[in-house]
Short mmCIF file of C-alpha atoms in Angstrom, two decimals:
data_model
loop_
_atom_site.label_atom_id
_atom_site.label_comp_id
_atom_site.label_asym_id
_atom_site.label_seq_id
_atom_site.Cartn_x
_atom_site.Cartn_y
_atom_site.Cartn_z
CA UNK A 1 -1.00 -5.57 1.78
CA UNK A 2 -2.12 -4.66 5.28
CA UNK A 3 -3.99 -6.47 8.02
CA UNK A 4 -7.16 -4.87 9.41
CA UNK A 5 -9.59 -6.11 12.07
CA UNK A 6 -12.94 -6.36 10.28
CA UNK A 7 -15.07 -8.18 12.86
CA UNK A 8 -14.47 -5.92 15.87
CA UNK A 9 -15.28 -2.24 16.22
CA UNK A 10 -12.26 0.03 16.39
CA UNK A 11 -11.59 1.78 19.70
CA UNK A 12 -9.04 4.38 20.76
CA UNK A 13 -5.91 2.77 22.21
CA UNK A 14 -5.86 2.43 25.98
CA UNK A 15 -2.96 3.60 28.09
CA UNK A 16 -3.46 0.69 30.47
CA UNK A 17 -3.53 -3.05 30.07
CA UNK A 18 -6.55 -4.62 31.65
CA UNK A 19 -8.14 -8.06 32.00
CA UNK A 20 -11.83 -8.73 31.59
CA UNK A 21 -13.51 -10.25 34.66
CA UNK A 22 -13.97 -14.00 34.49
CA UNK A 23 -17.38 -15.39 35.40
CA UNK A 24 -17.82 -19.03 36.44
CA UNK A 25 -21.29 -20.51 36.37
CA UNK A 26 -21.78 -23.09 39.14
CA UNK A 27 -24.89 -25.32 38.98
CA UNK A 28 -26.09 -26.79 42.28
CA UNK A 29 -27.47 -30.33 42.02
CA UNK A 30 -31.28 -30.49 42.52
CA UNK A 31 -30.96 -32.81 45.51
CA UNK A 32 -29.25 -30.18 47.63
CA UNK A 33 -30.79 -26.96 46.24
CA UNK A 34 -32.90 -26.54 49.41
CA UNK A 35 -30.00 -27.07 51.82
CA UNK A 36 -28.42 -24.10 53.58
CA UNK A 37 -24.61 -24.38 53.56
CA UNK A 38 -22.68 -23.56 56.71
CA UNK A 39 -20.31 -20.59 56.87
CA UNK A 40 -17.28 -22.88 56.83
CA UNK A 41 -18.58 -24.73 53.77
CA UNK A 42 -19.20 -21.43 52.01
CA UNK A 43 -15.68 -20.24 52.79
CA UNK A 44 -14.23 -23.51 51.49
CA UNK A 45 -16.26 -23.22 48.29
CA UNK A 46 -15.18 -19.60 47.72
CA UNK A 47 -11.54 -20.48 48.37
CA UNK A 48 -11.73 -23.35 45.86
CA UNK A 49 -13.21 -21.05 43.18
CA UNK A 50 -10.62 -18.34 43.83
CA UNK A 51 -7.83 -20.93 43.64
CA UNK A 52 -9.09 -22.16 40.26
CA UNK A 53 -9.38 -18.57 39.00
CA UNK A 54 -5.89 -17.68 40.18
CA UNK A 55 -4.41 -20.77 38.56
CA UNK A 56 -6.16 -20.02 35.26
CA UNK A 57 -5.05 -16.38 35.24
CA UNK A 58 -1.48 -17.35 36.12
CA UNK A 59 -1.37 -19.85 33.24
CA UNK A 60 -2.71 -17.20 30.85
CA UNK A 61 -0.21 -14.59 32.03
CA UNK A 62 2.69 -17.04 31.87
CA UNK A 63 2.17 -17.43 28.11
CA UNK A 64 3.19 -13.82 27.51
CA UNK A 65 6.85 -12.87 27.34
CA UNK A 66 7.61 -9.31 28.48
CA UNK A 67 9.75 -6.98 26.38
CA UNK A 68 10.85 -3.35 26.39
CA UNK A 69 7.53 -1.62 25.83
CA UNK A 70 5.72 -4.67 24.49
CA UNK A 71 4.83 -8.27 25.24
CA UNK A 72 4.66 -11.27 22.92
CA UNK A 73 3.26 -14.78 22.90
CA UNK A 74 4.00 -17.66 20.56
CA UNK A 75 1.13 -18.56 18.25
CA UNK A 76 0.44 -22.29 18.39
CA UNK A 77 -0.91 -23.57 15.09
CA UNK A 78 -3.05 -26.70 15.03
CA UNK A 79 -1.53 -29.72 13.32
CA UNK A 80 -4.85 -30.41 11.63
CA UNK A 81 -8.41 -29.19 11.58
CA UNK A 82 -9.74 -25.67 11.18
CA UNK A 83 -7.32 -23.04 9.87
CA UNK A 84 -6.93 -19.57 11.29
CA UNK A 85 -7.77 -17.90 7.98
CA UNK A 86 -10.99 -19.05 6.39
CA UNK A 87 -12.53 -17.94 3.13
CA UNK A 88 -16.02 -16.58 3.78
CA UNK A 89 -18.82 -17.12 1.30
CA UNK A 90 -20.33 -13.97 -0.29
CA UNK A 91 -23.75 -15.16 0.85
CA UNK A 92 -22.48 -14.80 4.42
CA UNK A 93 -20.62 -11.48 4.07
CA UNK A 94 -22.70 -9.72 1.43
CA UNK A 95 -19.56 -8.86 -0.56
CA UNK A 96 -20.14 -9.91 -4.16
CA UNK A 97 -17.50 -7.69 -5.76
CA UNK A 98 -15.42 -9.05 -8.66
CA UNK A 99 -12.85 -7.08 -10.61
CA UNK A 100 -13.92 -7.52 -14.25
CA UNK A 101 -11.58 -7.28 -17.25
CA UNK A 102 -12.44 -8.80 -20.62
CA UNK A 103 -9.84 -10.34 -22.88
CA UNK A 104 -10.60 -7.72 -25.52
CA UNK A 105 -9.85 -4.80 -23.18
CA UNK A 106 -6.75 -6.53 -21.85
CA UNK A 107 -5.38 -6.95 -25.37
CA UNK A 108 -6.01 -3.26 -26.08
CA UNK A 109 -3.82 -2.25 -23.12
CA UNK A 110 -1.73 -4.78 -21.21
CA UNK A 111 -1.42 -2.41 -18.25
CA UNK A 112 -5.03 -3.15 -17.37
CA UNK A 113 -4.01 -6.67 -16.35
CA UNK A 114 -2.02 -5.29 -13.39
CA UNK A 115 -5.01 -5.60 -11.07
CA UNK A 116 -6.70 -3.12 -8.77
CA UNK A 117 -6.45 -2.18 -5.11
CA UNK A 118 -8.59 -2.06 -1.98
CA UNK A 119 -8.84 0.44 0.87
CA UNK A 120 -10.09 -0.13 4.41
CA UNK A 121 -11.29 2.40 6.97
CA UNK A 122 -14.23 3.58 9.09
CA UNK A 123 -15.96 6.04 6.76
CA UNK A 124 -19.07 6.76 8.85
CA UNK A 125 -17.65 6.86 12.37
CA UNK A 126 -19.56 3.85 13.71
CA UNK A 127 -16.41 2.07 14.82
CA UNK A 128 -16.45 -0.61 12.10
CA UNK A 129 -13.87 -0.96 9.32
CA UNK A 130 -15.50 -0.51 5.91
CA UNK A 131 -14.09 -1.74 2.58
CA UNK A 132 -13.64 -0.03 -0.79
CA UNK A 133 -12.80 -2.10 -3.88
CA UNK A 134 -11.40 -0.79 -7.19
CA UNK A 135 -12.50 -2.20 -10.53
CA UNK A 136 -11.38 -2.12 -14.14
CA UNK A 137 -14.35 -2.46 -16.49
CA UNK A 138 -16.84 -2.43 -13.62
CA UNK A 139 -17.53 0.33 -11.13
CA UNK A 140 -15.80 0.56 -7.78
CA UNK A 141 -17.70 -0.52 -4.68
CA UNK A 142 -17.93 0.66 -1.07
CA UNK A 143 -19.16 -1.87 1.50
CA UNK A 144 -20.32 -0.65 4.90
CA UNK A 145 -19.37 -2.98 7.73
CA UNK A 146 -22.42 -3.98 9.79
CA UNK A 147 -20.42 -6.10 12.22
CA UNK A 148 -20.07 -9.88 12.58
CA UNK A 149 -18.67 -10.16 9.04
CA UNK A 150 -21.79 -8.65 7.47
CA UNK A 151 -21.41 -5.91 4.82
CA UNK A 152 -23.79 -3.71 2.85
CA UNK A 153 -23.12 -2.18 -0.58
CA UNK A 154 -23.53 1.59 -0.13
CA UNK A 155 -21.69 2.71 -3.27
CA UNK A 156 -24.60 4.58 -4.80
CA UNK A 157 -25.54 6.57 -1.69
CA UNK A 158 -21.85 7.27 -0.92
CA UNK A 159 -21.18 8.65 -4.41
CA UNK A 160 -17.87 6.86 -5.04
CA UNK A 161 -18.60 4.47 -7.95
CA UNK A 162 -16.00 6.06 -10.31
CA UNK A 163 -17.69 4.53 -13.33
CA UNK A 164 -16.04 4.76 -16.74
CA UNK A 165 -12.43 4.53 -15.58
CA UNK A 166 -9.86 1.79 -15.03
CA UNK A 167 -9.24 2.17 -11.30
CA UNK A 168 -5.92 0.91 -9.96
CA UNK A 169 -5.72 1.86 -6.28
CA UNK A 170 -7.34 3.76 -3.43
CA UNK A 171 -6.59 5.00 0.07
CA UNK A 172 -8.63 6.40 2.96
CA UNK A 173 -7.05 9.39 4.74
CA UNK A 174 -8.19 12.60 6.42
CA UNK A 175 -6.70 15.11 4.01
CA UNK A 176 -8.79 18.15 5.01
CA UNK A 177 -8.31 17.84 8.77
CA UNK A 178 -11.99 17.54 9.72
CA UNK A 179 -11.58 14.24 11.58
CA UNK A 180 -13.12 11.82 9.05
CA UNK A 181 -11.64 9.66 6.31
CA UNK A 182 -11.63 11.05 2.78
CA UNK A 183 -11.02 8.91 -0.29
CA UNK A 184 -8.30 9.12 -2.96
CA UNK A 185 -8.63 6.96 -6.11
CA UNK A 186 -6.04 6.32 -8.85
CA UNK A 187 -6.70 5.14 -12.40
CA UNK A 188 -5.02 4.54 -15.74
CA UNK A 189 -5.06 7.74 -17.82
CA UNK A 190 -7.08 9.38 -15.06
CA UNK A 191 -4.47 10.28 -12.47
CA UNK A 192 -5.80 10.84 -8.95
CA UNK A 193 -9.30 11.83 -7.78
CA UNK A 194 -10.26 13.13 -4.32
CA UNK A 195 -13.62 12.55 -2.61
CA UNK A 196 -14.28 14.48 0.60
CA UNK A 197 -16.26 12.79 3.38
CA UNK A 198 -19.03 14.57 5.30
CA UNK A 199 -18.34 12.34 8.31
CA UNK A 200 -21.37 10.14 7.69
CA UNK A 201 -19.99 8.15 4.77
CA UNK A 202 -21.28 10.43 2.00
CA UNK A 203 -18.64 11.78 -0.37
CA UNK A 204 -18.35 14.75 -2.70
CA UNK A 205 -15.65 14.89 -5.35
CA UNK A 206 -13.24 17.81 -5.04
CA UNK A 207 -12.52 18.66 -8.65
CA UNK A 208 -10.25 21.64 -7.97
CA UNK A 209 -7.95 20.06 -5.40
CA UNK A 210 -4.84 20.50 -7.58
CA UNK A 211 -4.46 16.78 -8.36
CA UNK A 212 -3.38 15.85 -11.88
CA UNK A 213 -6.04 13.95 -13.83
CA UNK A 214 -3.66 12.32 -16.28
CA UNK A 215 -0.93 9.63 -16.20
CA UNK A 216 -1.25 5.97 -15.35
CA UNK A 217 -1.28 6.31 -11.56
CA UNK A 218 -0.84 3.12 -9.54
CA UNK A 219 -0.31 3.46 -5.78
CA UNK A 220 -0.18 6.25 -3.20
CA UNK A 221 1.36 7.03 0.18
CA UNK A 222 0.65 9.85 2.64
CA UNK A 223 2.79 11.42 5.36
CA UNK A 224 3.67 14.81 6.80
CA UNK A 225 6.95 15.40 4.99
CA UNK A 226 7.66 18.96 6.20
CA UNK A 227 6.43 18.83 9.81
CA UNK A 228 3.54 21.27 9.42
CA UNK A 229 0.90 18.82 10.61
CA UNK A 230 -0.76 18.06 7.25
CA UNK A 231 -0.80 14.84 5.23
CA UNK A 232 1.18 15.23 2.01
CA UNK A 233 0.74 12.83 -0.89
CA UNK A 234 3.10 10.85 -3.13
CA UNK A 235 1.58 9.27 -6.26
CA UNK A 236 3.52 6.56 -8.09
CA UNK A 237 2.89 6.66 -11.84
CA UNK A 238 3.58 3.89 -14.35
CA UNK A 239 2.30 4.71 -17.85
CA UNK A 240 -1.01 5.25 -19.58
CA UNK A 241 -0.21 2.68 -22.27
CA UNK A 242 2.77 0.73 -23.57
CA UNK A 243 4.21 0.87 -27.07
CA UNK A 244 4.31 -2.93 -27.09
CA UNK A 245 0.50 -2.89 -27.29
CA UNK A 246 0.76 -1.04 -30.62
CA UNK A 247 2.82 -3.32 -32.89
CA UNK A 248 1.99 -1.21 -35.96
CA UNK A 249 3.02 2.08 -34.42
CA UNK A 250 4.79 4.46 -36.81
CA UNK A 251 7.89 6.29 -35.58
CA UNK A 252 9.23 9.53 -37.02
CA UNK A 253 12.87 10.26 -36.29
CA UNK A 254 15.72 12.54 -37.23
CA UNK A 255 19.48 12.49 -36.88
CA UNK A 256 20.98 15.09 -34.54
CA UNK A 257 24.80 15.13 -34.30
CA UNK A 258 24.94 11.45 -35.24
CA UNK A 259 22.25 10.48 -32.73
CA UNK A 260 18.81 9.20 -33.74
CA UNK A 261 16.01 11.15 -32.07
CA UNK A 262 12.37 10.01 -32.06
CA UNK A 263 10.23 13.02 -33.00
CA UNK A 264 6.73 11.55 -33.25
CA UNK A 265 4.77 8.35 -32.65
CA UNK A 266 1.71 7.76 -34.82
CA UNK A 267 1.78 11.45 -35.68
CA UNK A 268 1.84 12.62 -32.03
CA UNK A 269 4.94 14.75 -31.37
CA UNK A 270 7.20 13.44 -28.62
CA UNK A 271 7.25 16.97 -27.24
CA UNK A 272 3.61 16.54 -26.12
CA UNK A 273 3.09 16.21 -22.32
CA UNK A 274 2.26 12.49 -22.46
CA UNK A 275 5.31 11.58 -24.57
CA UNK A 276 8.04 14.07 -23.64
CA UNK A 277 11.40 12.54 -22.63
CA UNK A 278 9.93 9.03 -22.70
CA UNK A 279 11.40 7.53 -25.91
CA UNK A 280 14.96 7.06 -27.07
CA UNK A 281 16.98 4.88 -29.44
CA UNK A 282 19.67 2.74 -27.79
CA UNK A 283 23.02 1.57 -29.15
CA UNK A 284 21.34 -1.42 -30.82
CA UNK A 285 19.00 1.00 -32.63
CA UNK A 286 16.01 -0.25 -30.63
CA UNK A 287 13.38 2.24 -29.54
CA UNK A 288 13.18 2.18 -25.76
CA UNK A 289 10.26 3.43 -23.72
CA UNK A 290 10.35 5.09 -20.30
CA UNK A 291 7.52 5.51 -17.83
CA UNK A 292 5.81 8.59 -16.43
CA UNK A 293 7.15 10.78 -13.62
CA UNK A 294 5.78 10.34 -10.12
CA UNK A 295 4.21 13.30 -8.32
CA UNK A 296 4.78 14.55 -4.78
CA UNK A 297 2.05 16.89 -3.55
CA UNK A 298 2.11 19.29 -0.60
CA UNK A 299 -1.19 19.56 1.28
CA UNK A 300 -2.33 22.90 2.72
CA UNK A 301 -4.35 21.07 5.39
CA UNK A 302 -7.70 21.72 3.72
CA UNK A 303 -7.37 19.12 0.98
CA UNK A 304 -5.74 21.40 -1.57
CA UNK A 305 -2.60 20.01 -3.15
CA UNK A 306 0.38 21.56 -4.91
CA UNK A 307 2.88 19.44 -6.88
CA UNK A 308 6.54 19.68 -5.89
CA UNK A 309 8.99 20.34 -8.71
CA UNK A 310 11.56 17.64 -9.44
CA UNK A 311 14.13 20.17 -10.67
CA UNK A 312 13.96 23.17 -8.29
CA UNK A 313 16.28 21.63 -5.67
CA UNK A 314 13.58 19.81 -3.71
CA UNK A 315 15.14 16.55 -4.96
CA UNK A 316 18.92 16.06 -5.05
CA UNK A 317 20.90 13.19 -6.53
CA UNK A 318 23.42 11.04 -4.63
CA UNK A 319 26.08 13.75 -5.01
CA UNK A 320 23.77 16.45 -3.66
CA UNK A 321 23.12 18.07 -7.04
CA UNK A 322 19.65 19.18 -8.22
CA UNK A 323 17.99 16.93 -10.77
CA UNK A 324 18.10 18.19 -14.34
CA UNK A 325 14.92 16.31 -15.36
CA UNK A 326 12.12 14.39 -13.66
CA UNK A 327 12.66 10.65 -13.38
CA UNK A 328 10.61 8.78 -15.98
CA UNK A 329 10.23 5.47 -14.15
CA UNK A 330 7.61 2.73 -14.02
CA UNK A 331 6.33 3.22 -10.48
CA UNK A 332 4.30 0.40 -8.98
CA UNK A 333 4.44 0.90 -5.22
CA UNK A 334 5.53 3.59 -2.78
CA UNK A 335 5.87 3.81 0.98
CA UNK A 336 6.86 6.48 3.49
CA UNK A 337 9.06 5.32 6.37
CA UNK A 338 11.64 6.89 8.67
CA UNK A 339 14.68 4.87 7.59
CA UNK A 340 17.43 6.82 9.36
CA UNK A 341 15.81 7.56 12.73
CA UNK A 342 15.52 11.34 12.37
CA UNK A 343 11.71 11.22 12.75
CA UNK A 344 11.16 12.47 9.18
CA UNK A 345 9.37 10.22 6.65
CA UNK A 346 11.65 9.02 3.87
CA UNK A 347 10.42 7.54 0.57
CA UNK A 348 10.94 4.13 -1.05
CA UNK A 349 9.57 3.70 -4.59
CA UNK A 350 9.36 0.30 -6.28
CA UNK A 351 9.90 0.52 -10.05
CA UNK A 352 9.08 -2.06 -12.68
CA UNK A 353 11.35 -3.03 -15.58
CA UNK A 354 14.87 -1.58 -15.85
CA UNK A 355 14.71 1.68 -13.80
CA UNK A 356 16.14 1.14 -10.31
CA UNK A 357 14.12 1.58 -7.15
CA UNK A 358 14.32 5.13 -5.77
CA UNK A 359 15.18 5.77 -2.13
CA UNK A 360 14.78 9.39 -1.02
CA UNK A 361 16.00 10.63 2.37
CA UNK A 362 14.08 13.51 3.93
CA UNK A 363 15.90 16.37 5.66
CA UNK A 364 12.83 17.01 7.83
CA UNK A 365 11.73 20.05 5.86
CA UNK A 366 10.37 18.22 2.84
CA UNK A 367 13.58 18.23 0.80
CA UNK A 368 14.94 14.90 -0.39
CA UNK A 369 18.30 13.48 -1.40
CA UNK A 370 18.86 10.14 -3.09
CA UNK A 371 20.31 7.56 -0.70
CA UNK A 372 23.95 6.71 -1.30
CA UNK A 373 24.48 3.59 -3.37
CA UNK A 374 26.91 2.40 -0.70
CA UNK A 375 24.07 2.32 1.85
CA UNK A 376 21.94 -0.13 -0.16
CA UNK A 377 24.12 -2.14 -2.52
CA UNK A 378 21.40 -4.05 -4.39
CA UNK A 379 17.78 -3.51 -5.33
CA UNK A 380 15.33 -5.73 -7.14
CA UNK A 381 14.47 -5.31 -10.77
CA UNK A 382 10.80 -5.46 -11.66
CA UNK A 383 9.91 -4.47 -8.09
CA UNK A 384 6.23 -4.88 -7.25
CA UNK A 385 5.76 -3.94 -3.59
CA UNK A 386 7.45 -3.07 -0.31
CA UNK A 387 6.83 -3.20 3.42
CA UNK A 388 8.81 -2.27 6.54
CA UNK A 389 8.87 -3.82 10.02
CA UNK A 390 11.26 -4.31 12.93
CA UNK A 391 11.63 -8.08 12.64
CA UNK A 392 14.24 -8.71 15.33
CA UNK A 393 13.12 -6.08 17.88
CA UNK A 394 16.37 -4.14 17.76
CA UNK A 395 14.65 -0.82 17.08
CA UNK A 396 15.62 -0.70 13.39
CA UNK A 397 13.25 -1.43 10.52
CA UNK A 398 14.02 -4.10 7.97
CA UNK A 399 12.29 -3.95 4.59
CA UNK A 400 11.05 -6.54 2.11
CA UNK A 401 10.72 -5.89 -1.63
CA UNK A 402 8.77 -8.37 -3.74
CA UNK A 403 9.35 -8.79 -7.46
CA UNK A 404 8.31 -11.11 -10.29
CA UNK A 405 11.61 -12.96 -10.74
CA UNK A 406 11.13 -16.69 -10.35
CA UNK A 407 13.13 -18.76 -7.87
CA UNK A 408 13.40 -21.56 -10.42
CA UNK A 409 16.65 -21.39 -12.40
CA UNK A 410 15.19 -22.38 -15.78
CA UNK A 411 12.26 -19.96 -15.55
CA UNK A 412 14.52 -17.19 -14.29
CA UNK A 413 16.66 -17.50 -17.43
CA UNK A 414 13.58 -17.22 -19.63
CA UNK A 415 12.45 -14.13 -17.77
CA UNK A 416 15.74 -12.31 -18.37
CA UNK A 417 16.09 -13.02 -22.11
CA UNK A 418 14.86 -9.59 -23.23
CA UNK A 419 16.29 -7.70 -20.24
CA UNK A 420 19.59 -5.93 -20.96
CA UNK A 421 22.27 -7.13 -18.57
CA UNK A 422 24.00 -4.69 -16.26
CA UNK A 423 27.68 -5.21 -15.56
CA UNK A 424 29.55 -3.66 -12.65
CA UNK A 425 32.76 -2.01 -13.89
CA UNK A 426 35.94 -2.93 -12.07
CA UNK A 427 36.63 -0.47 -9.25
CA UNK A 428 33.23 1.24 -9.54
CA UNK A 429 32.07 0.40 -6.04
CA UNK A 430 29.25 2.95 -5.84
CA UNK A 431 27.21 1.34 -8.61
CA UNK A 432 23.96 -0.10 -7.25
CA UNK A 433 22.98 -3.30 -9.09
#
């Protein structure tokens, strides 16, 4: 989640701090409107006004506490009365969007209940922050900001409805370097779509951008990973569907060197692209399911993307060895952030279920190595989202990961009934739990 200013036009940041002039309206009583004040009286009046102005400005300035490159002021919340955040009625804003999902469609595929995302950005260059909402059974919607909390649905004229897909997330970013915000949209079993902006809020889909149109893509992050000045793209993938939604699924298997291997599911070979390396039989002879691999794309600066291989040495494990296979995780959220202060964007991926979160450190040239387990000793299970910020103003970012584990002891025990426990072996200090 991110905060955006929706009721003020965006302006380029100023290099200087400035104060707006203060105007005081002084009403002269009718009885003395025709009198001509003396010079001394005028001087006394002006001095009184200037004194009041100076006192007011001093009080305002005293509220701010200076810091190294910033200033801060404590936010005083009212004990009662009007809140700072107020829900606005659709009749006032013009935003009538609702993400629709019927019970029937949810029962067909439980992944559809994960919700959908929203993107915010100025798509037409008028200085106002516009909003784009993703939907499941209904079309997506783009609302143009008219100012003063008024919005207009411009989806049809913009060409970004994305009808007929289960949209999960979206992001505005200038991927072709022409100075306006383009649109990337993820969906279940639809991968990632790119819509290029003409600068006036009208979009054209780029169907040959190199983006994969399969997998259950959830969230995205963009950053220049190799220092060439272009925005590269990381797409977190979850799954297109879950085997738990198919209780009557038929498994074909064979025994190889005493190990049970799943060869097909409902007649579809597990060697097919959507099933490869995703199913195995554990020690309790239970079929386990893995997710789909994430995708890191390199951008050529014109909105053309090329996927980075997981196994060509671009990604190394904790010991510095190339990965033998892609990681088949359940990705829910991803964020780029410089975690080690070398000015190169690193990657944090939040994974659902039993795969651990992935933390990839960038060498500055777009090559990544998994962070040592000794650097981060614990990560959440069932991670949902992440954000970074310097909370204590020491120049180092802290990060917060949210998950679905309850704080209540009884409910927490119920949540972990079907989750296999992980035990830390004695003396194995580099195991992340």
